[in-house]
Amino acid sequence: MTAKKRTRNGRTAALAVLTVCLIAAGTAAALVAARSANTAADANRTYTVTQETVKNIIEISGTVSAADEQTLKAAGDGTVTAVYVGEGDAVKKGTVLLQLDDTEQTYALAKHDYDIAQARISGSQRELELLTLQRLSLVKKRENRQIVANFDGVIAEFSAATGDYLEAKDSVGTIIDRSYLSASVEVVETDAPKLQAGQLVRCTFPAYDGGTITGYVVSYPAVGSVTSRGASIVKVKIRIDDPPESILPYYSFTGEIEISPEESLLLAAKEAVGREGGTQFVEKIKRDGTTERVTVTAEPYGSDFMRITEGSVAEGDVLKAQSAPRVSGTGKSAAGNTRQSTDKTENAQQSGFSLPGSGGAGVPGMSGGPGGSGGGMPPMR
């Protein structure tokens, strides 16, 4: 009874071990097949050359102002006796726009001129000098009865008419100089070191459908400022020369300051660029399926691409893979990852399981092959 039970237990152990060995063998075969499939896939993998446009810019937004602006105000009280312009008129510097009643000022100046004439006849030299200085003040008072343009511009607003009575500091209109538009925009402190006077600025106006308007950086201060939100910024002055007439002062815009000109880059996957004898190359796949080897100069661009700077390669070219793609986070290629899995299987086989005759460590209860150290398996009955 004891011998039969021992024989039955031996058969059960042998069957279990044989099953495990068959499973291990099947797994190893599957891994080898997978490795072969991956190798074939890598050989057939292709990559397409792409072109990327790189912009080095600072984004901005704001509102534009006229080059210059004059608010037309009366210097004193009085009745309007003449109006020489209307809204929308172009005027030159020094043009008289409006005249207030200056009867009193004209009389005072005329009487003063008479006093000067008398002083020249019978007065002292000192008295004549004082009267001459006083005359300058009277002339200024009469000039203040006029509103005059301080620069060349356009009457943007005007509301006075002959007969109106104005008090000192009353506003009757505005002149603007539209020879150029300017704006003060905020640039964050991290972008401030990139600024230079003369840099190109591109602006887009929601109220203007004629495309992008170009300008340039005029200046920026040597000291920053802090916004109400607590952000550190630099206020940059930009300018737009000869703006379209439809773009008016205080129109809003968005734009960008160009730090360096746009650059077009040719990019290819790292796996498409090979190296041999210190020379980089790619293999272009032609329409007939043949390949052409092309020497290139390339440099890393990010973690997955190479920037091709020299070589007969163009956007849309299809390149043959020169290496297996990398697996994210492992630092190894996809094929290497498969090999790692295979190595683990081999280690498992060497740690206690081997097929008969494989030279492994042997399995208790089974006859080892050449080099095996396991005991013999009882004959099955």
PDB file of N, CA and C in Angstrom, residues 5-67:
ATOM      1  N   LYS A   5       1.046   4.105  -3.008  1.00  0.00           N
ATOM      2  CA  LYS A   5       0.787   5.520  -2.712  1.00  0.00           C
ATOM      3  C   LYS A   5       1.971   6.375  -3.128  1.00  0.00           C
ATOM      4  N   ARG A   6       3.197   5.838  -2.873  1.00  0.00           N
ATOM      5  CA  ARG A   6       4.403   6.600  -3.216  1.00  0.00           C
ATOM      6  C   ARG A   6       4.488   6.739  -4.730  1.00  0.00           C
ATOM      7  N   THR A   7       4.144   5.669  -5.453  1.00  0.00           N
ATOM      8  CA  THR A   7       4.183   5.722  -6.921  1.00  0.00           C
ATOM      9  C   THR A   7       3.176   6.724  -7.456  1.00  0.00           C
ATOM     10  N   ARG A   8       1.954   6.715  -6.878  1.00  0.00           N
ATOM     11  CA  ARG A   8       0.913   7.656  -7.317  1.00  0.00           C
ATOM     12  C   ARG A   8       1.361   9.096  -7.088  1.00  0.00           C
ATOM     13  N   ASN A   9       1.943   9.374  -5.927  1.00  0.00           N
ATOM     14  CA  ASN A   9       2.429  10.741  -5.642  1.00  0.00           C
ATOM     15  C   ASN A   9       3.536  11.150  -6.607  1.00  0.00           C
ATOM     16  N   GLY A  10       4.400  10.226  -6.956  1.00  0.00           N
ATOM     17  CA  GLY A  10       5.484  10.522  -7.900  1.00  0.00           C
ATOM     18  C   GLY A  10       4.930  10.883  -9.260  1.00  0.00           C
ATOM     19  N   ARG A  11       3.890  10.120  -9.697  1.00  0.00           N
ATOM     20  CA  ARG A  11       3.285  10.426 -10.998  1.00  0.00           C
ATOM     21  C   ARG A  11       2.651  11.819 -10.999  1.00  0.00           C
ATOM     22  N   THR A  12       1.955  12.144  -9.910  1.00  0.00           N
ATOM     23  CA  THR A  12       1.298  13.467  -9.825  1.00  0.00           C
ATOM     24  C   THR A  12       2.318  14.591  -9.888  1.00  0.00           C
ATOM     25  N   ALA A  13       3.415  14.460  -9.161  1.00  0.00           N
ATOM     26  CA  ALA A  13       4.468  15.490  -9.156  1.00  0.00           C
ATOM     27  C   ALA A  13       5.088  15.624 -10.531  1.00  0.00           C
ATOM     28  N   ALA A  14       5.307  14.478 -11.179  1.00  0.00           N
ATOM     29  CA  ALA A  14       5.926  14.510 -12.505  1.00  0.00           C
ATOM     30  C   ALA A  14       5.027  15.218 -13.500  1.00  0.00           C
ATOM     31  N   LEU A  15       3.713  14.918 -13.446  1.00  0.00           N
ATOM     32  CA  LEU A  15       2.771  15.572 -14.364  1.00  0.00           C
ATOM     33  C   LEU A  15       2.728  17.081 -14.129  1.00  0.00           C
ATOM     34  N   ALA A  16       2.752  17.499 -12.852  1.00  0.00           N
ATOM     35  CA  ALA A  16       2.699  18.937 -12.538  1.00  0.00           C
ATOM     36  C   ALA A  16       3.928  19.656 -13.066  1.00  0.00           C
ATOM     37  N   VAL A  17       5.082  19.040 -12.833  1.00  0.00           N
ATOM     38  CA  VAL A  17       6.332  19.666 -13.295  1.00  0.00           C
ATOM     39  C   VAL A  17       6.366  19.716 -14.807  1.00  0.00           C
ATOM     40  N   LEU A  18       5.911  18.644 -15.462  1.00  0.00           N
ATOM     41  CA  LEU A  18       5.901  18.618 -16.922  1.00  0.00           C
ATOM     42  C   LEU A  18       4.993  19.711 -17.483  1.00  0.00           C
ATOM     43  N   THR A  19       3.852  19.914 -16.827  1.00  0.00           N
ATOM     44  CA  THR A  19       2.928  20.973 -17.264  1.00  0.00           C
ATOM     45  C   THR A  19       3.578  22.343 -17.172  1.00  0.00           C
ATOM     46  N   VAL A  20       4.257  22.597 -16.031  1.00  0.00           N
ATOM     47  CA  VAL A  20       4.946  23.882 -15.848  1.00  0.00           C
ATOM     48  C   VAL A  20       6.006  24.077 -16.916  1.00  0.00           C
ATOM     49  N   CYS A  21       6.738  23.036 -17.212  1.00  0.00           N
ATOM     50  CA  CYS A  21       7.796  23.131 -18.218  1.00  0.00           C
ATOM     51  C   CYS A  21       7.227  23.440 -19.595  1.00  0.00           C
ATOM     52  N   LEU A  22       6.102  22.789 -19.921  1.00  0.00           N
ATOM     53  CA  LEU A  22       5.472  23.049 -21.217  1.00  0.00           C
ATOM     54  C   LEU A  22       4.990  24.497 -21.316  1.00  0.00           C
ATOM     55  N   ILE A  23       4.428  25.019 -20.219  1.00  0.00           N
ATOM     56  CA  ILE A  23       3.972  26.418 -20.212  1.00  0.00           C
ATOM     57  C   ILE A  23       5.154  27.364 -20.399  1.00  0.00           C
ATOM     58  N   ALA A  24       6.258  27.091 -19.686  1.00  0.00           N
ATOM     59  CA  ALA A  24       7.452  27.932 -19.805  1.00  0.00           C
ATOM     60  C   ALA A  24       7.988  27.899 -21.220  1.00  0.00           C
ATOM     61  N   ALA A  25       7.980  26.714 -21.826  1.00  0.00           N
ATOM     62  CA  ALA A  25       8.476  26.597 -23.194  1.00  0.00           C
ATOM     63  C   ALA A  25       7.593  27.381 -24.158  1.00  0.00           C
ATOM     64  N   GLY A  26       6.275  27.295 -23.957  1.00  0.00           N
ATOM     65  CA  GLY A  26       5.357  28.042 -24.815  1.00  0.00           C
ATOM     66  C   GLY A  26       5.541  29.544 -24.685  1.00  0.00           C
ATOM     67  N   THR A  27       5.741  29.989 -23.432  1.00  0.00           N
ATOM     68  CA  THR A  27       5.952  31.424 -23.203  1.00  0.00           C
ATOM     69  C   THR A  27       7.217  31.904 -23.889  1.00  0.00           C
ATOM     70  N   ALA A  28       8.275  31.144 -23.762  1.00  0.00           N
ATOM     71  CA  ALA A  28       9.544  31.513 -24.396  1.00  0.00           C
ATOM     72  C   ALA A  28       9.385  31.585 -25.902  1.00  0.00           C
ATOM     73  N   ALA A  29       8.666  30.616 -26.480  1.00  0.00           N
ATOM     74  CA  ALA A  29       8.458  30.628 -27.929  1.00  0.00           C
ATOM     75  C   ALA A  29       7.662  31.854 -28.362  1.00  0.00           C
ATOM     76  N   ALA A  30       6.646  32.209 -27.558  1.00  0.00           N
ATOM     77  CA  ALA A  30       5.830  33.385 -27.890  1.00  0.00           C
ATOM     78  C   ALA A  30       6.658  34.661 -27.840  1.00  0.00           C
ATOM     79  N   LEU A  31       7.537  34.759 -26.831  1.00  0.00           N
ATOM     80  CA  LEU A  31       8.382  35.951 -26.711  1.00  0.00           C
ATOM     81  C   LEU A  31       9.354  36.057 -27.875  1.00  0.00           C
ATOM     82  N   VAL A  32       9.907  34.919 -28.285  1.00  0.00           N
ATOM     83  CA  VAL A  32      10.812  34.927 -29.438  1.00  0.00           C
ATOM     84  C   VAL A  32      10.067  35.371 -30.689  1.00  0.00           C
ATOM     85  N   ALA A  33       8.842  34.874 -30.849  1.00  0.00           N
ATOM     86  CA  ALA A  33       8.037  35.267 -32.012  1.00  0.00           C
ATOM     87  C   ALA A  33       7.711  36.758 -31.975  1.00  0.00           C
ATOM     88  N   ALA A  34       7.397  37.261 -30.757  1.00  0.00           N
ATOM     89  CA  ALA A  34       7.083  38.688 -30.622  1.00  0.00           C
ATOM     90  C   ALA A  34       8.289  39.539 -30.957  1.00  0.00           C
ATOM     91  N   ARG A  35       9.475  39.042 -30.506  1.00  0.00           N
ATOM     92  CA  ARG A  35      10.697  39.801 -30.810  1.00  0.00           C
ATOM     93  C   ARG A  35      10.916  39.851 -32.319  1.00  0.00           C
ATOM     94  N   SER A  36      10.695  38.770 -32.983  1.00  0.00           N
ATOM     95  CA  SER A  36      10.869  38.736 -34.438  1.00  0.00           C
ATOM     96  C   SER A  36       9.880  39.673 -35.123  1.00  0.00           C
ATOM     97  N   ALA A  37       8.637  39.683 -34.607  1.00  0.00           N
ATOM     98  CA  ALA A  37       7.620  40.564 -35.188  1.00  0.00           C
ATOM     99  C   ALA A  37       7.988  42.028 -34.994  1.00  0.00           C
ATOM    100  N   ASN A  38       8.489  42.360 -33.788  1.00  0.00           N
ATOM    101  CA  ASN A  38       8.894  43.747 -33.517  1.00  0.00           C
ATOM    102  C   ASN A  38      10.047  44.167 -34.412  1.00  0.00           C
ATOM    103  N   THR A  39      10.995  43.246 -34.606  1.00  0.00           N
ATOM    104  CA  THR A  39      12.138  43.553 -35.464  1.00  0.00           C
ATOM    105  C   THR A  39      11.677  43.832 -36.885  1.00  0.00           C
ATOM    106  N   ALA A  40      10.737  43.022 -37.364  1.00  0.00           N
ATOM    107  CA  ALA A  40      10.212  43.232 -38.715  1.00  0.00           C
ATOM    108  C   ALA A  40       9.455  44.552 -38.809  1.00  0.00           C
ATOM    109  N   ALA A  41       8.677  44.861 -37.755  1.00  0.00           N
ATOM    110  CA  ALA A  41       7.916  46.115 -37.755  1.00  0.00           C
ATOM    111  C   ALA A  41       8.849  47.314 -37.753  1.00  0.00           C
ATOM    112  N   ASP A  42       9.945  47.221 -36.953  1.00  0.00           N
ATOM    113  CA  ASP A  42      10.911  48.318 -36.914  1.00  0.00           C
ATOM    114  C   ASP A  42      11.540  48.535 -38.283  1.00  0.00           C
ATOM    115  N   ALA A  43      11.810  47.440 -38.983  1.00  0.00           N
ATOM    116  CA  ALA A  43      12.440  47.557 -40.297  1.00  0.00           C
ATOM    117  C   ALA A  43      11.515  48.234 -41.299  1.00  0.00           C
ATOM    118  N   ASN A  44      10.215  48.096 -41.133  1.00  0.00           N
ATOM    119  CA  ASN A  44       9.242  48.666 -42.062  1.00  0.00           C
ATOM    120  C   ASN A  44       8.696  50.017 -41.607  1.00  0.00           C
ATOM    121  N   ARG A  45       9.118  50.478 -40.431  1.00  0.00           N
ATOM    122  CA  ARG A  45       8.583  51.739 -39.908  1.00  0.00           C
ATOM    123  C   ARG A  45       9.134  52.915 -40.707  1.00  0.00           C
ATOM    124  N   THR A  46       8.287  53.910 -40.992  1.00  0.00           N
ATOM    125  CA  THR A  46       8.707  55.102 -41.730  1.00  0.00           C
ATOM    126  C   THR A  46       8.286  56.356 -40.972  1.00  0.00           C
ATOM    127  N   TYR A  47       8.943  57.446 -41.303  1.00  0.00           N
ATOM    128  CA  TYR A  47       8.653  58.743 -40.682  1.00  0.00           C
ATOM    129  C   TYR A  47       8.603  59.811 -41.769  1.00  0.00           C
ATOM    130  N   THR A  48       7.714  60.770 -41.605  1.00  0.00           N
ATOM    131  CA  THR A  48       7.552  61.846 -42.583  1.00  0.00           C
ATOM    132  C   THR A  48       8.189  63.132 -42.069  1.00  0.00           C
ATOM    133  N   VAL A  49       8.939  63.794 -42.937  1.00  0.00           N
ATOM    134  CA  VAL A  49       9.571  65.069 -42.583  1.00  0.00           C
ATOM    135  C   VAL A  49       8.496  66.157 -42.521  1.00  0.00           C
ATOM    136  N   THR A  50       8.494  66.925 -41.445  1.00  0.00           N
ATOM    137  CA  THR A  50       7.516  68.000 -41.275  1.00  0.00           C
ATOM    138  C   THR A  50       8.229  69.346 -41.177  1.00  0.00           C
ATOM    139  N   GLN A  51       7.472  70.391 -41.429  1.00  0.00           N
ATOM    140  CA  GLN A  51       8.017  71.747 -41.311  1.00  0.00           C
ATOM    141  C   GLN A  51       7.259  72.496 -40.220  1.00  0.00           C
ATOM    142  N   GLU A  52       7.989  73.163 -39.366  1.00  0.00           N
ATOM    143  CA  GLU A  52       7.383  73.899 -38.253  1.00  0.00           C
ATOM    144  C   GLU A  52       7.887  75.338 -38.268  1.00  0.00           C
ATOM    145  N   THR A  53       6.955  76.275 -38.113  1.00  0.00           N
ATOM    146  CA  THR A  53       7.319  77.688 -38.050  1.00  0.00           C
ATOM    147  C   THR A  53       7.403  78.111 -36.591  1.00  0.00           C
ATOM    148  N   VAL A  54       8.539  78.657 -36.218  1.00  0.00           N
ATOM    149  CA  VAL A  54       8.785  79.054 -34.832  1.00  0.00           C
ATOM    150  C   VAL A  54       8.707  80.570 -34.728  1.00  0.00           C
ATOM    151  N   LYS A  55       7.906  81.048 -33.779  1.00  0.00           N
ATOM    152  CA  LYS A  55       7.786  82.480 -33.517  1.00  0.00           C
ATOM    153  C   LYS A  55       8.359  82.791 -32.143  1.00  0.00           C
ATOM    154  N   ASN A  56       9.194  83.815 -32.094  1.00  0.00           N
ATOM    155  CA  ASN A  56       9.716  84.298 -30.817  1.00  0.00           C
ATOM    156  C   ASN A  56       9.121  85.683 -30.595  1.00  0.00           C
ATOM    157  N   ILE A  57       8.021  85.743 -29.850  1.00  0.00           N
ATOM    158  CA  ILE A  57       7.249  86.979 -29.744  1.00  0.00           C
ATOM    159  C   ILE A  57       6.849  87.252 -28.296  1.00  0.00           C
ATOM    160  N   ILE A  58       6.412  88.492 -28.064  1.00  0.00           N
ATOM    161  CA  ILE A  58       5.782  88.889 -26.806  1.00  0.00           C
ATOM    162  C   ILE A  58       4.380  89.375 -27.154  1.00  0.00           C
ATOM    163  N   GLU A  59       3.366  88.766 -26.568  1.00  0.00           N
ATOM    164  CA  GLU A  59       1.989  89.161 -26.858  1.00  0.00           C
ATOM    165  C   GLU A  59       1.616  90.403 -26.051  1.00  0.00           C
ATOM    166  N   ILE A  60       0.897  91.328 -26.711  1.00  0.00           N
ATOM    167  CA  ILE A  60       0.514  92.590 -26.077  1.00  0.00           C
ATOM    168  C   ILE A  60      -0.927  92.927 -26.427  1.00  0.00           C
ATOM    169  N   SER A  61      -1.479  93.906 -25.735  1.00  0.00           N
ATOM    170  CA  SER A  61      -2.802  94.441 -26.053  1.00  0.00           C
ATOM    171  C   SER A  61      -2.899  95.835 -25.453  1.00  0.00           C
ATOM    172  N   GLY A  62      -3.834  96.625 -25.983  1.00  0.00           N
ATOM    173  CA  GLY A  62      -3.986  97.981 -25.457  1.00  0.00           C
ATOM    174  C   GLY A  62      -4.886  98.811 -26.342  1.00  0.00           C
ATOM    175  N   THR A  63      -4.826 100.117 -26.194  1.00  0.00           N
ATOM    176  CA  THR A  63      -5.568 101.070 -27.020  1.00  0.00           C
ATOM    177  C   THR A  63      -4.595 102.105 -27.561  1.00  0.00           C
ATOM    178  N   VAL A  64      -4.872 102.584 -28.770  1.00  0.00           N
ATOM    179  CA  VAL A  64      -3.978 103.553 -29.400  1.00  0.00           C
ATOM    180  C   VAL A  64      -4.432 104.975 -29.087  1.00  0.00           C
ATOM    181  N   SER A  65      -3.472 105.872 -29.090  1.00  0.00           N
ATOM    182  CA  SER A  65      -3.728 107.301 -28.892  1.00  0.00           C
ATOM    183  C   SER A  65      -3.148 108.061 -30.070  1.00  0.00           C
ATOM    184  N   ALA A  66      -3.687 109.269 -30.300  1.00  0.00           N
ATOM    185  CA  ALA A  66      -3.151 110.115 -31.361  1.00  0.00           C
ATOM    186  C   ALA A  66      -1.740 110.559 -31.005  1.00  0.00           C
ATOM    187  N   ALA A  67      -0.979 110.944 -32.030  1.00  0.00           N
ATOM    188  CA  ALA A  67       0.386 111.411 -31.799  1.00  0.00           C
ATOM    189  C   ALA A  67       0.400 112.610 -30.870  1.00  0.00           C
TER     190      ALA A  67
END
